[in-house]
Steps between C-alpha positions, in 0.01 A plus 500: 500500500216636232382284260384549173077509607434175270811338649373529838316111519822369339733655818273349719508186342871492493512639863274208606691224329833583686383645844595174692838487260607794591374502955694181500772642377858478696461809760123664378301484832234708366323582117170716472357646173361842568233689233537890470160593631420785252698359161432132448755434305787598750614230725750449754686160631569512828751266731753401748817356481718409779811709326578670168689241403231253445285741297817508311517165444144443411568780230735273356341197548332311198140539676557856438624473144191348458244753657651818407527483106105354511422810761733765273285463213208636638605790629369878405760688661871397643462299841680671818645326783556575866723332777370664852591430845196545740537763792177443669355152526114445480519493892659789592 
């Protein structure tokens, strides 16, 4: 996600406000906020859920229809959005 520059405080704001909302979840095992190292104003979300469908369903849910419109707002650019599966685990 980029944010407008003087929208940057506000996404953190908002981020901070609904971290625990949205780890708890049905499904999310795991939700990190990671800052592009060279462009401040680029972030990324980062988590787990134990299938699709309950990312899915939290992108229905009204916690969502709560965060997004407040997140959408700030935004410089369009957002992107990935679904991966991981091939090599942090052990192997």
């Amino acid at each position: 996600m980029t944010f407008k520059p003087e929208c940057v405080e506000t996404f953190l704001g908002v981020f901070t406000s609904y971290k625990s909302q949205i780890r708890n979840a049905e499904g999310c095992t795991h939700l990190e906020l990671w800052q592009d190292h060279s462009d401040k104003n680029v972030f990324f979300t980062h988590s787990h859920w134990l299938a699709e469908g309950f990312l899915e369903n939290y992108r229905h849910s009204e916690l969502f229809k709560e965060v997004w419109p407040q997140t959408k707002l700030l935004f410089l650019e369009k957002a992107e959005a990935w679904t991966v599966t991981r091939l090599v685990g942090p052990v192997d």
